[in-house]
Amino acid sequence: MAILQYLLASVALVAPVVNGYKGFRTSLTLGDFKEQMEEREMRTALIHPRDTDLEKLYPAQTIQMPIDHFHNDSIYEPHTNETFLLRYWFDASHYQPGGPVIVLQGGETDGAGRLRYLQKGIVAQLSQATNGLGVIFEHRYYGESHPTDDFSTKNLRFLTTDQALADQAYFAQNAVFPGLEHLNLTSHNVPYIAYGGSYAGSVVAFLRKLYPDVYWGAIASSGVPEAIYDYWEYYEAARIYGPSECIEATQKLTHAIDNVLINHTDTEYPQRVKNIFGLGNITRNDDFANAIAQGIAGLQGLNWDPAVNSTEFGHYCGNISSTEVLYPGIAEREEEAKELLAVGGYDEVKLVNQLLNYIGYVDATAVKGCKRRGKSQDECFTNYDSKFYQQDDITQEWRLWAYQYCFEWGYLQTGSGVPADQLPLISRLINLEFTSTVCREAFNITTPSQVERINKHGGVNISYPRLAHVDGEWDPWRAASPHRIGLPGRESTVSEPFILIEKGVHHWDENGLFPNETRPGLPPKPVADVQKAEAEFVKAWVEEWHKARGTDV
C-alpha cells in the first residue's frame, strides 16, 4: 500500500481536527501565537507537563555558554562578556572507547521535546551502531536556555544562526559529561557527528562547513539551507503529490472565493462569502481568507510514526474531495453556494457540494472552536493586534522563531507569489504584507529578511565532505533544499550521501521504534533503508577519523 494511503486509510471523512500540525512553519499569524501561549499556560498548570519519564531517564545538564561569540560584529552591540546556562541531555549507555559523540541540534523548540530521539530515534540508532555517546543540544533562547531576561527586540539581537553555530562548536570543544569526567570527550579527542532536522538540518550543514575541524561529519535531514523571502513554493508539494481531487477542488474553490473577495469589493458578495462560511463577523478579507486556508497546510504533518502522525491533511482532503454532501446541516446553503460560485466564475455542479463540504469542514475545525472559546471572530482569527505584539517578557516564546524568520530566514508562505498562470492553493490575499505583520508589529522590521546572511553558505548548492543531505520526496520544504526539483542530481557517495526518501515528508528518518513496536511496513522500507544507510556511512566516517589519527576504532 502506498505510504499516503497507509497514513490516511483509517481517517474518517468528517472527523474534526483537534490539534492541527504546526511543526516547522513560518508565516505564523496572531492566532498561532496566541495558541502557543495558551499551550504554554496549560503545560505550566499541569503537574506532569511533558513526558517526565524521559526527563528522569536523561536529566538535563548545563554548560556555561558565552552570550556573544562575535565581539567584532556590530549587529550585537552593545556586546557582553556574560555567559548563560545552555541545556543538553546525553545517553552514554552505548558508549565504548573510540566511539563518536552524536549531537542532535534541537532547533526552534524546547530541547526536552527531542528526548525521544535519544531513546529510540536517530540518535539512539547511530549511537548503537557506532558505540557512540548521544546528545540532545538545546538551541539558545529556546526551552530553558535563556541568554537574556526578556525577549525584547533589543535582547533578541543574540538570536542569530551564527551565534547558534558558535554555541554548538563551543560545546564540542569544551564538553564534560557528568560521570565521565575522567574521559576527554571533546572534539580534540573524539569525532563529533552532528544531526539536525528542518531548520536544525541547515544549522548542522553550516556547522560542518564553518567548523570542519570541530565537527567531523553532519547529517542534514530536510535541511533548508536556501533562505527564500517569498516562499510560495511551500504548497507545491501538496499541488504535485496530493490527491488530485483534493488539489483540483482546493484550487478552484480558492480561485472562486478570491474572484469574489478581490474583484467585487464594492458589492455585497464578499460579506455573503464570509456569511456562508459562518465567519461573517471577521472584519478583514485577508483574515477571513487565512482562516479558511489551514487544511491544505497539513501535508507536512504526515509521518510514518503513528505517535507523531497528524491526520489533518487526510481530514481536509477527505472532506473537500467528496462530491456527496457530508454535512446535512449545511445542505440548506446550496442555492447560496451556487450563486456565489457563479459570481466567482464557476458553474460546475460537483463544485457546489464540494463547497458545502468545505464550509462544513471550516465550521467543524474553526467556527465551532472559536465559539467554544467564547471569543469574537476577530479575536479568534485576526492577524492584527498591536497590543499583543508588544508583549516581550520571558514567557512570550512565540517571539523567538518569528524573530528568526523576520530577521534572516524569510520563508513567508504566500498565495500571492504563485505564478499568474497557476491557480494557488491559498488565497492571493495572503501576501507579503499580511504574512510580515508580525515582523513590523513585534520587531519593527519593515524590510525583507536578510536572507543573504544565510545564503552566503551556499544555499541549495551547499556541499562539503562528510555532509549528508537526506530529504523527503513530498516535503513542503524540498524547494529550499539541495533536492529541489529542477536542480541537477548529485551522486550519492559515502563522503557526501545524497538521499531522497521515496514518498517521505519532513525529516522522516528522525523517528524510531523499539523492536517490539515494529511490524510489517512499520517503519516503511524507504525509512528503514535510509536509517540503515545512515548507520553505515557514519561508521565509515568514524573509521576514517581513526585512520587519519592512527588510532583504533
Coordinates of C-alpha atoms in Angstrom, one line a residue:
M1 CA 0.0 0.0 0.0
A2 CA 1.4 3.5 -0.8
I3 CA 2.6 5.4 2.1
L4 CA -0.1 8.2 1.7
Q5 CA -2.8 5.5 1.6
Y6 CA -1.4 3.9 4.6
L7 CA -1.4 7.1 6.6
L8 CA -4.9 8.1 5.5
A9 CA -6.6 4.7 5.4
S10 CA -8.3 5.0 8.8
V11 CA -9.2 8.7 8.6
A12 CA -13.0 9.4 8.9
L13 CA -14.1 11.9 6.3
V14 CA -15.9 14.2 8.7
A15 CA -13.8 13.9 11.9
P16 CA -12.8 17.3 13.1
V17 CA -9.2 18.3 13.5
V18 CA -8.4 18.6 17.2
N19 CA -4.8 19.7 17.0
G20 CA -3.6 21.0 13.7
Y21 CA 0.1 20.2 12.9
K22 CA 2.3 23.2 13.5
G23 CA 5.8 21.9 13.3
F24 CA 8.3 23.9 11.3
R25 CA 6.2 26.7 9.9
T26 CA 6.7 30.3 9.1
S27 CA 4.2 32.9 8.2
L28 CA 2.6 32.2 11.5
T29 CA -0.3 34.5 12.4
L30 CA -1.6 36.1 15.5
G31 CA -3.9 33.1 16.1
D32 CA -0.9 30.7 16.0
F33 CA 1.0 32.9 18.5
K34 CA -2.0 33.0 20.9
E35 CA -2.4 29.3 20.6
Q36 CA 1.3 28.8 21.6
M37 CA 0.7 31.0 24.7
E38 CA -2.4 29.0 25.6
E39 CA -0.5 25.7 25.2
R40 CA 2.3 27.1 27.4
E41 CA -0.1 28.1 30.1
M42 CA -1.6 24.6 30.0
R43 CA 1.8 23.0 30.3
T44 CA 2.7 25.2 33.2
A45 CA -0.6 24.4 35.0
L46 CA -0.2 20.6 34.6
I47 CA 1.5 18.5 37.2
H48 CA 3.2 16.5 34.5
P49 CA 3.8 19.0 31.7
R50 CA 5.8 16.6 29.5
D51 CA 6.9 13.1 29.3
T52 CA 8.7 13.3 32.7
D53 CA 9.8 9.7 32.5
L54 CA 12.2 10.6 29.7
E55 CA 13.4 13.7 31.6
K56 CA 14.1 11.5 34.6
L57 CA 15.9 9.0 32.4
Y58 CA 18.0 11.7 30.8
P59 CA 18.5 14.5 33.4
A60 CA 19.2 17.9 31.9
Q61 CA 22.8 19.2 32.1
T62 CA 24.1 22.7 31.5
I63 CA 27.2 24.3 30.1
Q64 CA 28.2 27.9 30.7
M65 CA 27.9 29.4 27.2
P66 CA 29.1 32.9 26.1
I67 CA 26.2 35.1 25.2
D68 CA 28.2 36.8 22.5
H69 CA 30.7 34.9 20.4
F70 CA 31.3 37.8 17.9
H71 CA 32.7 40.9 19.5
N72 CA 33.7 42.3 16.2
D73 CA 30.2 42.2 14.6
S74 CA 28.3 45.5 15.1
I75 CA 24.9 43.9 15.0
Y76 CA 25.5 42.5 18.5
E77 CA 26.2 45.9 20.1
P78 CA 26.3 46.5 22.9
H79 CA 28.5 43.5 23.3
T80 CA 28.7 41.5 26.5
N81 CA 31.2 39.1 28.2
E82 CA 28.5 37.4 30.2
T83 CA 27.5 33.7 29.9
F84 CA 24.3 31.8 30.3
L85 CA 23.4 28.2 31.1
L86 CA 22.6 26.2 27.9
R87 CA 20.9 22.8 28.4
Y88 CA 21.8 19.5 26.9
W89 CA 21.0 15.8 27.6
F90 CA 23.1 12.8 27.0
D91 CA 23.0 9.0 26.9
A92 CA 26.2 7.1 27.4
S93 CA 24.6 3.6 27.5
H94 CA 26.0 2.7 24.1
Y95 CA 29.4 4.4 24.5
Q96 CA 32.7 2.5 24.3
P97 CA 36.1 4.0 23.9
G98 CA 36.8 5.1 20.3
G99 CA 33.1 5.8 19.7
P100 CA 31.9 9.3 18.5
V101 CA 29.7 11.9 20.1
I102 CA 26.5 12.2 18.2
V103 CA 24.9 15.7 18.7
L104 CA 21.4 16.4 17.7
Q105 CA 20.7 20.1 17.3
G106 CA 17.4 20.8 19.0
G107 CA 16.3 23.7 16.7
E108 CA 13.5 26.1 17.2
T109 CA 11.8 24.3 20.2
D110 CA 12.2 23.1 23.7
G111 CA 15.1 20.6 23.6
A112 CA 13.3 18.3 26.0
G113 CA 10.8 17.5 23.2
R114 CA 13.7 15.8 21.3
L115 CA 14.5 13.3 24.0
R116 CA 12.6 10.5 22.3
Y117 CA 15.3 10.6 19.6
L118 CA 17.8 9.8 22.3
Q119 CA 15.8 6.9 23.5
K120 CA 14.7 5.2 20.2
G121 CA 15.2 7.6 17.3
I122 CA 18.1 8.5 15.1
V123 CA 20.5 9.4 17.9
A124 CA 19.9 6.1 19.6
Q125 CA 20.3 4.2 16.3
L126 CA 23.6 6.0 15.4
S127 CA 25.0 5.7 18.9
Q128 CA 24.3 2.0 19.0
A129 CA 25.8 1.4 15.5
T130 CA 29.0 3.3 16.4
N131 CA 29.4 2.7 20.1
G132 CA 28.8 6.4 20.4
L133 CA 27.5 8.8 23.1
G134 CA 24.3 10.6 22.1
V135 CA 23.5 14.2 22.9
I136 CA 20.4 16.4 22.5
F137 CA 21.6 20.0 22.3
E138 CA 19.2 22.9 23.1
H139 CA 19.2 25.9 20.8
R140 CA 19.9 29.2 22.6
Y141 CA 16.8 31.1 23.7
Y142 CA 14.5 28.0 23.4
G143 CA 13.3 25.8 26.2
E144 CA 15.2 27.0 29.3
S145 CA 18.4 28.1 27.6
H146 CA 17.8 31.9 28.0
P147 CA 20.7 34.3 27.5
T148 CA 18.5 37.3 28.5
D149 CA 15.9 38.2 31.0
D150 CA 13.2 39.0 28.4
F151 CA 12.5 38.6 24.7
S152 CA 12.5 42.3 23.8
T153 CA 13.7 43.1 20.3
K154 CA 16.9 44.6 21.7
N155 CA 17.6 41.4 23.7
L156 CA 16.9 39.2 20.7
R157 CA 19.9 40.6 18.9
F158 CA 21.9 37.5 20.0
L159 CA 19.3 35.1 18.5
T160 CA 21.0 34.5 15.1
T161 CA 22.1 31.4 13.3
D162 CA 25.7 32.4 13.5
Q163 CA 25.6 32.6 17.3
A164 CA 23.8 29.2 17.5
L165 CA 26.5 27.7 15.3
A166 CA 29.2 29.1 17.6
D167 CA 27.3 27.6 20.6
Q168 CA 27.4 24.1 19.1
A169 CA 31.1 24.4 18.2
Y170 CA 32.0 25.7 21.7
F171 CA 30.1 22.8 23.2
A172 CA 32.1 20.2 21.3
Q173 CA 35.4 21.9 22.3
N174 CA 34.5 22.2 26.0
A175 CA 32.0 19.4 26.9
V176 CA 32.5 17.5 30.1
F177 CA 29.9 14.8 30.7
P178 CA 28.9 14.1 34.4
G179 CA 30.1 10.6 35.3
L180 CA 32.6 10.6 32.5
E181 CA 34.8 13.4 33.7
H182 CA 37.8 11.0 33.6
L183 CA 37.5 10.9 29.8
N184 CA 38.4 13.6 27.3
L185 CA 35.3 13.6 25.2
T186 CA 35.8 16.9 23.4
S187 CA 36.3 17.3 19.7
H188 CA 40.0 17.5 20.2
N189 CA 40.0 13.8 21.2
V190 CA 36.9 12.1 19.7
P191 CA 35.0 12.5 16.4
Y192 CA 31.8 14.7 16.7
I193 CA 28.9 14.0 14.3
A194 CA 26.0 16.4 14.1
Y195 CA 22.4 15.7 13.1
G196 CA 19.6 18.1 12.6
G197 CA 16.1 18.1 11.1
S198 CA 14.5 21.0 9.3
Y199 CA 15.9 24.4 10.4
A200 CA 18.3 22.4 12.6
G201 CA 19.3 20.5 9.5
S202 CA 20.5 23.7 8.0
V203 CA 22.4 24.6 11.2
V204 CA 24.4 21.4 11.1
A205 CA 25.1 21.7 7.4
F206 CA 26.6 25.1 8.0
L207 CA 28.3 23.8 11.1
R208 CA 30.2 21.2 9.1
K209 CA 31.3 23.8 6.6
L210 CA 32.2 26.6 9.0
Y211 CA 33.7 24.4 11.8
P212 CA 35.2 21.5 9.9
D213 CA 37.9 20.9 12.5
V214 CA 35.3 20.6 15.2
Y215 CA 32.6 18.5 13.6
W216 CA 33.9 15.6 11.6
G217 CA 30.6 15.0 9.9
A218 CA 26.9 16.1 9.7
I219 CA 23.6 14.8 8.6
A220 CA 21.1 17.5 7.4
S221 CA 17.7 15.9 7.3
S222 CA 15.1 18.0 5.5
G223 CA 17.5 20.9 5.8
V224 CA 16.6 24.2 4.3
P225 CA 19.9 25.9 3.5
E226 CA 18.4 28.3 0.9
A227 CA 16.6 31.1 2.7
I228 CA 13.7 32.5 0.5
Y229 CA 11.8 35.5 1.4
D230 CA 8.5 34.8 -0.5
Y231 CA 8.3 31.1 -0.1
W232 CA 5.1 30.5 -2.1
E233 CA 6.5 27.1 -3.1
Y234 CA 5.6 25.7 0.3
Y235 CA 2.4 24.5 -1.2
E236 CA 4.0 23.0 -4.3
A237 CA 4.5 19.6 -2.6
A238 CA 0.7 19.4 -2.0
R239 CA 0.0 20.5 -5.5
I240 CA 2.3 17.9 -7.1
Y241 CA 1.9 15.0 -4.8
G242 CA -1.5 15.5 -3.0
P243 CA -4.7 13.6 -4.1
S244 CA -5.7 15.1 -7.4
E245 CA -9.4 15.5 -6.5
C246 CA -8.4 17.4 -3.3
I247 CA -5.9 19.7 -5.1
E248 CA -8.3 20.4 -8.0
A249 CA -11.2 21.3 -5.7
T250 CA -8.9 23.5 -3.5
Q251 CA -7.6 25.4 -6.4
K252 CA -11.0 26.0 -8.0
L253 CA -12.7 27.0 -4.7
T254 CA -9.8 29.2 -3.7
H255 CA -9.9 30.9 -7.1
A256 CA -13.7 31.4 -7.0
I257 CA -13.6 32.9 -3.5
D258 CA -10.6 35.1 -4.5
N259 CA -12.6 36.3 -7.5
V260 CA -15.4 37.4 -5.2
L261 CA -13.1 39.0 -2.5
I262 CA -10.8 40.7 -4.9
N263 CA -12.9 41.6 -7.9
H264 CA -16.2 42.5 -6.1
T265 CA -15.0 44.6 -3.2
D266 CA -17.7 47.2 -3.6
T267 CA -20.6 44.8 -3.6
E268 CA -22.4 42.6 -1.1
Y269 CA -20.7 39.4 -2.2
P270 CA -17.6 39.4 0.0
Q271 CA -19.8 39.7 3.0
R272 CA -22.0 36.9 1.7
V273 CA -19.0 34.6 1.2
K274 CA -18.0 35.2 4.8
N275 CA -21.6 34.6 5.9
I276 CA -21.9 31.3 4.1
F277 CA -18.8 30.0 5.9
G278 CA -20.3 31.2 9.3
L279 CA -17.5 33.7 9.6
G280 CA -19.5 36.9 8.8
N281 CA -18.1 38.7 11.8
I282 CA -14.5 38.7 10.6
T283 CA -13.8 42.2 9.6
R284 CA -10.9 41.9 7.2
N285 CA -10.9 39.9 4.0
D286 CA -7.3 38.7 4.4
D287 CA -8.1 37.4 7.9
F288 CA -11.1 35.5 6.5
A289 CA -9.0 34.1 3.6
N290 CA -6.4 32.9 6.1
A291 CA -9.0 31.4 8.5
I292 CA -10.3 29.0 5.8
A293 CA -6.9 28.1 4.4
Q294 CA -5.5 25.9 7.1
G295 CA -6.4 22.4 6.0
I296 CA -4.2 22.3 2.9
A297 CA -1.1 23.1 5.0
G298 CA -1.5 19.8 6.8
L299 CA 0.7 17.8 4.4
Q300 CA 3.8 18.5 6.5
G301 CA 2.2 16.7 9.4
L302 CA 2.1 13.3 7.8
N303 CA 4.5 10.9 9.4
W304 CA 5.0 7.1 9.2
D305 CA 5.3 7.0 13.0
P306 CA 1.8 6.7 14.5
A307 CA 2.9 8.5 17.6
V308 CA 3.5 11.8 15.8
N309 CA 1.4 11.4 12.6
S310 CA -1.2 14.2 12.1
T311 CA -4.4 13.3 10.3
E312 CA -5.2 16.9 9.4
F313 CA -4.4 16.6 5.8
G314 CA -6.5 13.5 5.4
H315 CA -9.4 15.0 7.2
Y316 CA -9.3 18.1 4.9
C317 CA -8.9 16.2 1.7
G318 CA -11.5 13.7 2.6
N319 CA -14.0 16.5 3.1
I320 CA -13.2 18.7 0.1
S321 CA -12.8 15.8 -2.4
S322 CA -16.2 14.4 -1.8
T323 CA -19.0 15.2 -4.2
E324 CA -21.6 14.0 -1.8
V325 CA -22.8 16.3 0.9
L326 CA -21.2 15.2 4.2
Y327 CA -22.8 17.8 6.5
P328 CA -26.7 17.6 6.3
G329 CA -27.0 20.8 8.3
I330 CA -25.0 22.7 5.6
A331 CA -27.1 21.4 2.7
E332 CA -29.7 24.2 3.1
R333 CA -27.0 26.6 1.9
E334 CA -27.0 25.0 -1.6
E335 CA -28.6 27.8 -3.5
E336 CA -26.4 30.5 -1.9
A337 CA -23.4 28.3 -2.8
K338 CA -24.4 28.1 -6.4
E339 CA -24.9 31.9 -6.7
L340 CA -21.5 32.7 -5.1
L341 CA -19.7 30.2 -7.2
A342 CA -21.3 31.7 -10.3
V343 CA -20.1 35.2 -9.2
G344 CA -16.7 33.7 -8.7
G345 CA -16.7 32.3 -12.3
Y346 CA -17.6 28.7 -11.7
D347 CA -20.8 26.8 -12.6
E348 CA -19.6 23.1 -12.1
V349 CA -22.3 21.0 -10.5
K350 CA -19.9 18.9 -8.4
L351 CA -18.2 22.0 -7.1
V352 CA -21.3 23.1 -5.3
N353 CA -21.3 20.0 -3.0
Q354 CA -17.5 20.4 -2.6
L355 CA -18.0 24.0 -1.4
L356 CA -20.7 22.8 1.0
N357 CA -18.3 20.2 2.4
Y358 CA -15.5 22.9 2.6
I359 CA -17.9 25.0 4.6
G360 CA -18.7 22.1 6.9
Y361 CA -15.1 21.4 7.4
V362 CA -14.3 25.0 8.3
D363 CA -17.3 25.0 10.7
A364 CA -16.1 21.9 12.4
T365 CA -12.5 22.9 12.7
A366 CA -12.6 26.7 13.1
V367 CA -16.0 28.2 13.7
K368 CA -17.2 25.9 16.5
G369 CA -13.8 26.1 18.1
C370 CA -14.0 29.9 18.3
K371 CA -17.5 29.7 19.8
R372 CA -16.3 27.3 22.5
R373 CA -13.6 29.7 23.5
G374 CA -16.2 32.4 23.9
K375 CA -14.4 35.0 21.8
S376 CA -15.4 37.1 18.9
Q377 CA -14.4 36.0 15.4
D378 CA -12.0 38.9 15.1
E379 CA -10.4 37.9 18.3
C380 CA -10.0 34.3 17.1
F381 CA -8.9 35.0 13.5
T382 CA -7.4 38.4 13.1
N383 CA -3.7 38.8 12.4
Y384 CA -3.7 42.4 13.7
D385 CA -3.4 43.3 17.4
S386 CA -0.6 45.8 18.2
K387 CA -1.1 45.4 21.9
F388 CA -0.4 41.6 21.7
Y389 CA 2.7 42.1 19.6
Q390 CA 4.3 44.4 22.1
Q391 CA 4.5 41.8 24.8
D392 CA 8.1 40.7 25.2
D393 CA 8.5 39.1 28.7
I394 CA 10.3 35.8 29.1
T395 CA 7.0 33.8 28.6
Q396 CA 6.4 35.1 25.1
E397 CA 8.1 32.2 23.4
W398 CA 6.2 32.9 20.1
R399 CA 8.6 35.8 19.5
L400 CA 11.6 33.5 19.1
W401 CA 11.2 31.7 15.8
A402 CA 9.2 34.7 14.4
Y403 CA 12.2 36.9 15.0
Q404 CA 14.5 34.5 13.3
Y405 CA 12.5 34.3 10.1
C406 CA 11.7 38.0 10.1
F407 CA 15.4 38.9 10.6
E408 CA 17.2 36.5 8.4
W409 CA 15.3 33.4 7.2
G410 CA 12.2 34.6 5.4
Y411 CA 10.0 31.8 4.2
L412 CA 6.8 33.8 4.2
Q413 CA 4.3 31.5 2.7
T414 CA 2.0 33.3 0.3
G415 CA -0.7 32.7 -2.2
S416 CA 0.2 36.0 -4.0
G417 CA 3.6 34.7 -5.1
V418 CA 2.2 31.8 -7.1
P419 CA 2.7 32.5 -10.9
A420 CA -0.2 34.2 -12.6
D421 CA -0.8 31.2 -14.9
Q422 CA -1.2 28.8 -11.9
L423 CA -4.1 28.5 -9.5
P424 CA -2.9 28.8 -5.9
L425 CA -3.9 26.6 -3.1
I426 CA -4.3 29.5 -0.7
S427 CA -5.8 32.9 -1.3
R428 CA -3.7 35.6 -3.1
L429 CA -4.9 37.9 -0.3
I430 CA -2.3 36.0 1.8
N431 CA 0.5 38.2 0.6
L432 CA 3.8 39.6 1.9
E433 CA 2.0 42.5 3.6
F434 CA -0.2 40.1 5.5
T435 CA 2.5 37.5 6.4
S436 CA 5.0 40.0 7.5
T437 CA 2.6 41.7 10.0
V438 CA 4.5 40.1 13.0
C439 CA 7.8 41.5 11.6
R440 CA 6.5 45.0 11.7
E441 CA 4.4 44.9 14.7
A442 CA 6.6 42.9 17.1
F443 CA 10.1 43.8 16.0
N444 CA 9.8 46.9 13.8
I445 CA 11.4 45.0 10.9
T446 CA 10.0 46.8 7.9
T447 CA 12.4 45.4 5.2
P448 CA 12.7 41.9 3.7
S449 CA 14.5 39.3 5.7
Q450 CA 18.3 39.4 5.3
V451 CA 18.4 36.1 3.5
E452 CA 21.9 36.8 2.3
R453 CA 23.1 36.1 5.8
I454 CA 22.0 32.5 5.3
N455 CA 22.6 32.0 1.6
K456 CA 26.3 33.0 1.8
H457 CA 26.9 29.4 2.9
G458 CA 25.9 28.0 -0.5
G459 CA 22.2 27.7 -0.4
V460 CA 20.8 24.6 -2.2
N461 CA 24.2 24.1 -3.7
I462 CA 26.0 23.6 -0.3
S463 CA 28.4 20.7 -0.5
Y464 CA 31.2 19.5 1.8
P465 CA 33.0 16.2 2.6
R466 CA 31.1 14.2 5.2
L467 CA 28.0 16.2 4.9
A468 CA 24.9 14.2 4.1
H469 CA 21.6 15.5 2.7
V470 CA 18.5 13.4 3.5
D471 CA 15.2 14.8 2.2
G472 CA 11.6 13.7 1.7
E473 CA 10.1 13.4 -1.8
W474 CA 6.8 15.0 -0.7
D475 CA 8.3 17.5 1.8
P476 CA 6.8 21.1 1.5
W477 CA 10.4 22.3 2.3
R478 CA 12.0 20.4 -0.5
A479 CA 12.1 23.5 -2.7
A480 CA 14.6 25.1 -0.2
S481 CA 16.8 22.0 -0.1
P482 CA 19.5 20.5 -2.3
H483 CA 16.9 18.1 -3.6
R484 CA 14.9 21.0 -5.0
I485 CA 13.0 19.8 -8.1
G486 CA 14.8 21.1 -11.2
L487 CA 18.3 21.0 -9.8
P488 CA 20.9 18.7 -11.3
G489 CA 21.0 15.4 -9.4
R490 CA 24.1 14.5 -7.3
E491 CA 25.8 11.2 -7.0
S492 CA 25.3 9.8 -3.5
T493 CA 28.7 8.8 -2.0
V494 CA 29.9 7.7 1.4
S495 CA 31.6 11.0 1.7
E496 CA 28.6 13.0 0.6
P497 CA 25.4 11.0 0.9
F498 CA 22.5 12.4 -1.1
I499 CA 19.3 10.5 -0.3
L500 CA 15.7 11.2 -1.2
I501 CA 13.1 9.2 0.9
E502 CA 10.5 7.9 -1.5
K503 CA 7.1 9.4 -0.6
G504 CA 8.6 10.8 2.5
V505 CA 7.7 14.1 4.1
H506 CA 9.6 16.1 6.8
H507 CA 12.7 14.5 8.3
W508 CA 11.1 11.1 8.4
D509 CA 14.4 9.4 9.4
E510 CA 14.5 11.1 12.8
N511 CA 11.8 8.9 14.4
G512 CA 12.4 5.4 15.6
L513 CA 10.7 2.4 17.2
F514 CA 11.5 -0.1 19.9
P515 CA 12.0 -3.6 18.4
N516 CA 8.6 -4.7 19.9
E517 CA 6.9 -1.8 18.2
T518 CA 7.9 -2.7 14.7
R519 CA 5.6 -4.7 12.3
P520 CA 5.5 -5.3 8.6
G521 CA 5.6 -1.9 6.9
L522 CA 6.4 -0.1 10.1
P523 CA 8.8 1.6 9.6
P524 CA 8.2 1.8 5.9
K525 CA 11.0 0.3 3.8
P526 CA 12.3 3.6 2.4
V527 CA 12.7 4.9 6.0
A528 CA 14.3 1.7 7.2
D529 CA 16.7 1.7 4.3
V530 CA 17.8 5.3 4.8
Q531 CA 18.3 4.7 8.6
K532 CA 20.5 1.7 7.8
A533 CA 22.4 3.7 5.2
E534 CA 23.0 6.5 7.8
A535 CA 24.4 4.0 10.3
E536 CA 26.7 2.6 7.6
F537 CA 28.2 5.9 6.4
V538 CA 28.6 7.3 9.9
K539 CA 30.5 4.2 10.8
A540 CA 32.7 4.8 7.8
W541 CA 33.2 8.4 8.8
V542 CA 34.3 7.3 12.3
E543 CA 36.7 4.7 10.8
E544 CA 38.1 7.5 8.6
W545 CA 38.7 9.7 11.7
H546 CA 40.6 7.0 13.4
K547 CA 42.6 6.1 10.3
A548 CA 43.6 9.8 9.9
R549 CA 44.9 9.8 13.5
G550 CA 46.4 6.3 13.6
T551 CA 44.1 5.2 16.4
D552 CA 42.0 2.1 16.9
V553 CA 38.2 2.2 16.5

